[in-house]
Coordinates of C-alpha atoms in Angstrom, one line a residue:
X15 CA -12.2 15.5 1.6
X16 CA -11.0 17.4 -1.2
X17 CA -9.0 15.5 -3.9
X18 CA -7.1 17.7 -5.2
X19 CA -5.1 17.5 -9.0
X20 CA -2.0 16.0 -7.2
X21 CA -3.7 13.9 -4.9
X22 CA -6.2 12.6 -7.7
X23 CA -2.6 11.3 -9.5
X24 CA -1.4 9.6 -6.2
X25 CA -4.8 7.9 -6.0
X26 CA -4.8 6.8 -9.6
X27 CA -1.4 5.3 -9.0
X28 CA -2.5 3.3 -6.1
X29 CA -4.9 2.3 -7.8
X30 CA -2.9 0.7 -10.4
X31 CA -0.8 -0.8 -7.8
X32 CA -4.1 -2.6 -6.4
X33 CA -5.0 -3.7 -10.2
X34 CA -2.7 -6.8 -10.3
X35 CA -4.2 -8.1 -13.5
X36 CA -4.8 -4.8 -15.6
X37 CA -8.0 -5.0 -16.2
X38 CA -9.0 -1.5 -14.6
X39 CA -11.0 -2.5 -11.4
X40 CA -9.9 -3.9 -8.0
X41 CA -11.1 -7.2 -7.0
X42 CA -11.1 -9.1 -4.2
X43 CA -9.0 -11.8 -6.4
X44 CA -6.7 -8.4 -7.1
X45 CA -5.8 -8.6 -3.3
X46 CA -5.9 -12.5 -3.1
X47 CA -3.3 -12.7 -5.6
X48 CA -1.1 -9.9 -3.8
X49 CA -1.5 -11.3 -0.8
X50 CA 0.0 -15.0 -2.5
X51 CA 2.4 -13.2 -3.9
X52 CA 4.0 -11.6 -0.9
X53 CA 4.1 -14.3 1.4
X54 CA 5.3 -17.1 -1.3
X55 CA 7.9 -14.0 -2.0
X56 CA 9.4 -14.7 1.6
X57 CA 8.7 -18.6 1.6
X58 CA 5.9 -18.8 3.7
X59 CA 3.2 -21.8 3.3
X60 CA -0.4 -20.8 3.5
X61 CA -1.1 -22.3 6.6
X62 CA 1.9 -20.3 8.1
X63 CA 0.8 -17.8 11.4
X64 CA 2.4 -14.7 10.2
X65 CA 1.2 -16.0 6.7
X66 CA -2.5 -16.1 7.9
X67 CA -2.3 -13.3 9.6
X68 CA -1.6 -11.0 6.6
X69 CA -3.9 -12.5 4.2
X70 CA -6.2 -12.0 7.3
X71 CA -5.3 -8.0 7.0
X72 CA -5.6 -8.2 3.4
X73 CA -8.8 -9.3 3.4
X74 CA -10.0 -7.1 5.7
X75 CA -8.8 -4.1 3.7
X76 CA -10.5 -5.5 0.9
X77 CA -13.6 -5.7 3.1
X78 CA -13.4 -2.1 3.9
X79 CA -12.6 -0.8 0.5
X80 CA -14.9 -2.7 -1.5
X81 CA -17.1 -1.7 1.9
X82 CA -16.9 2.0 0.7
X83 CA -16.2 2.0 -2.7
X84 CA -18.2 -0.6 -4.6
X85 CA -21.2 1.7 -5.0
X86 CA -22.7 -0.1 -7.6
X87 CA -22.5 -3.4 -6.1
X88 CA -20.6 -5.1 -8.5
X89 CA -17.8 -7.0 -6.6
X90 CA -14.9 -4.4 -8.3
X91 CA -14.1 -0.7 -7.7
X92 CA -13.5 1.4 -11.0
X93 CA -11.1 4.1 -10.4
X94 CA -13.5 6.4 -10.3
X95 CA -15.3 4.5 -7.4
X96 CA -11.9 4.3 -5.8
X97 CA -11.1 8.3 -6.0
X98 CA -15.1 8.7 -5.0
X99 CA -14.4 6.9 -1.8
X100 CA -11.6 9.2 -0.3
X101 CA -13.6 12.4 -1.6
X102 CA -16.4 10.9 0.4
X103 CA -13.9 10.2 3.9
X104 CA -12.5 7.0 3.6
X105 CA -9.4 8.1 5.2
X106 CA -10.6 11.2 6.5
X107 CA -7.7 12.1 8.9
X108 CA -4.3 10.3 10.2
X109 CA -6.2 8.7 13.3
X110 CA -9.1 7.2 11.1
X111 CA -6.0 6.2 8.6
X112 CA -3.9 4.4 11.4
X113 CA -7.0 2.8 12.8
X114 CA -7.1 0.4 9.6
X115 CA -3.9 0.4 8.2
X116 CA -1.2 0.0 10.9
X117 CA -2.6 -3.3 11.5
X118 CA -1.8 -4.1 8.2
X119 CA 1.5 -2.4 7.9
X120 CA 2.6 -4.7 11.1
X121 CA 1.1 -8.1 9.5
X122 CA 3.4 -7.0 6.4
X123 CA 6.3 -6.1 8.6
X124 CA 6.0 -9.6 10.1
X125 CA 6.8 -10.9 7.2
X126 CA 9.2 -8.6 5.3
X127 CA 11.4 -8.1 8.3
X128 CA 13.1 -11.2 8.5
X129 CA 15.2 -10.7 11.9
X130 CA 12.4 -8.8 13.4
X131 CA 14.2 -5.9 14.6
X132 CA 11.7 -3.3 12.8
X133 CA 13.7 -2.2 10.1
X134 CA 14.0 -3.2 6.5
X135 CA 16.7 -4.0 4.5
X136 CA 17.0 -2.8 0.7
X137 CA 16.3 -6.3 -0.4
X138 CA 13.4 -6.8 1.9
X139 CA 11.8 -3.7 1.1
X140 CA 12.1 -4.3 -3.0
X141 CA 10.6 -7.7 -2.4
X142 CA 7.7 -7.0 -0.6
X143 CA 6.8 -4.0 -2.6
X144 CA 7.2 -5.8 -5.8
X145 CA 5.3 -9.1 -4.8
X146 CA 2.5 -7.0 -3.0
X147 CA 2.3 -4.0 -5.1
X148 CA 4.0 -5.0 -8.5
X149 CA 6.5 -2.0 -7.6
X150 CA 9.4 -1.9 -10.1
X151 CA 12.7 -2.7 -8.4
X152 CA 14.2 0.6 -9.6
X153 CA 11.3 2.7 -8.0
X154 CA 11.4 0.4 -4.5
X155 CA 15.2 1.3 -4.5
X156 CA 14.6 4.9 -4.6
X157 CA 11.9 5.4 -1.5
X158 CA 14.2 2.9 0.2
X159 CA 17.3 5.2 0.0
X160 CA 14.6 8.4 0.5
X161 CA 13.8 7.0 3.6
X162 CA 16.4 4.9 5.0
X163 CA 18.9 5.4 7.8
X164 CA 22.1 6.1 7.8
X165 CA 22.8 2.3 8.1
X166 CA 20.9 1.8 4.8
X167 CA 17.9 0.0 6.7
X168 CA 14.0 1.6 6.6
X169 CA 11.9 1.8 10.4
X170 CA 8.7 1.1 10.0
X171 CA 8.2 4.3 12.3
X172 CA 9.6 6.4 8.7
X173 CA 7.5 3.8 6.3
X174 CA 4.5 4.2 8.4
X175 CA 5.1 8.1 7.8
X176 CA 6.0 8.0 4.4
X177 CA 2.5 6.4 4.2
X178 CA 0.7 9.1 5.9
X179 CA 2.7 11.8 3.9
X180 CA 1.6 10.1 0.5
X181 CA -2.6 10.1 1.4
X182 CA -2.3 13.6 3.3
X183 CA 0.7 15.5 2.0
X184 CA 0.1 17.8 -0.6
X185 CA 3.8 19.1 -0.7
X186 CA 5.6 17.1 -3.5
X187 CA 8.9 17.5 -1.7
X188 CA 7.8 15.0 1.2
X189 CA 9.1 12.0 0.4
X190 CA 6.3 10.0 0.9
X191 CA 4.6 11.3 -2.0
X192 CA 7.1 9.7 -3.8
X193 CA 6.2 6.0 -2.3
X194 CA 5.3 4.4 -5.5
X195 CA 7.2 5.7 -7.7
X196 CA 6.4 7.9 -10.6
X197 CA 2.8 9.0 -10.4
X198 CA 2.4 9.2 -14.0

């Protein structure tokens, strides 16, 4: 896969969104951390099913990353590592991208979506993005009004998308591309 100069920024910022302590590699703590985050966020105790289930996802993203990415073996991904790893195929295509992460987009829908009807409310999308991702209320509001409907709520059908659009759109007007914020 190419990375090109646009996506090279969208990676670095996902990067920086897996970086929960700011110390310039991903860890497994990094996730761990995220993962506590999000479901104390929606006041879920560990031992919780939907609870386990996610840090069950998380973990297994982890796995796969650190699977991929960790070249030299150290237990953390630079952001180099992390850029090397989708110039090498990580997420090669939409299929090989839903294969791994839909799974974890429903264990987080579980949680955010509190009456289950598969659609986020403003507040439920600023939450989880900021406990899981350390996403900025102000930026969390603006892809939630990008991609809400006209009722105000967010499908997971358009997050799951917006998603796809922000690994393997290279058009800056697509709205996904736009899912963390700022890339700079």
């Amino acid at each position: 896969m190419e990375i090109t100069a646009f996506l090279e920024r969208k990676l670095a910022r996902r990067f920086r969104t897996y970086d929960t302590d700011g110390d310039g590699f991903v860890e497994r703590e990094d996730f761990t951390q995220a993962g506590e985050r999000t479901t104390e966020a929606f006041g879920l105790a560990a031992d919780a099913p939907k609870a386990v289930r996610f840090h069950a996802q998380l973990a297994g993203l982890w796995e796969l990353l650190s699977s991929v990415a960790d070249t030299d073996g150290d237990g953390r991904i630079s952001v180099e590592e992390y850029k090397t790893a989708f110039a090498n195929g990580l997420l090669e295509a939409p299929t090989s991208f839903d294969e791994h992460y839909v799974p974890f987009l429903d264990a987080v829908m579980a949680i955010a979506d509190s009456d289950g009807d598969g659609r986020l409310t403003l507040e439920e999308h600023v939450r989880w993005t900021g406990a899981l991702m350390n996403l900025s209320e102000h930026d969390a509001r603006g892809i939630h009004d990008l991609l809400s409907d006209e009722d105000g709520l967010l499908a997971t059908k358009a997050l799951l998308e917006a998603i796809r659009e922000f690994y393997f759109s290279e058009d800056p007007a697509e709205a996904g591309n736009w899912l963390l914020g700022s890339l700079d």
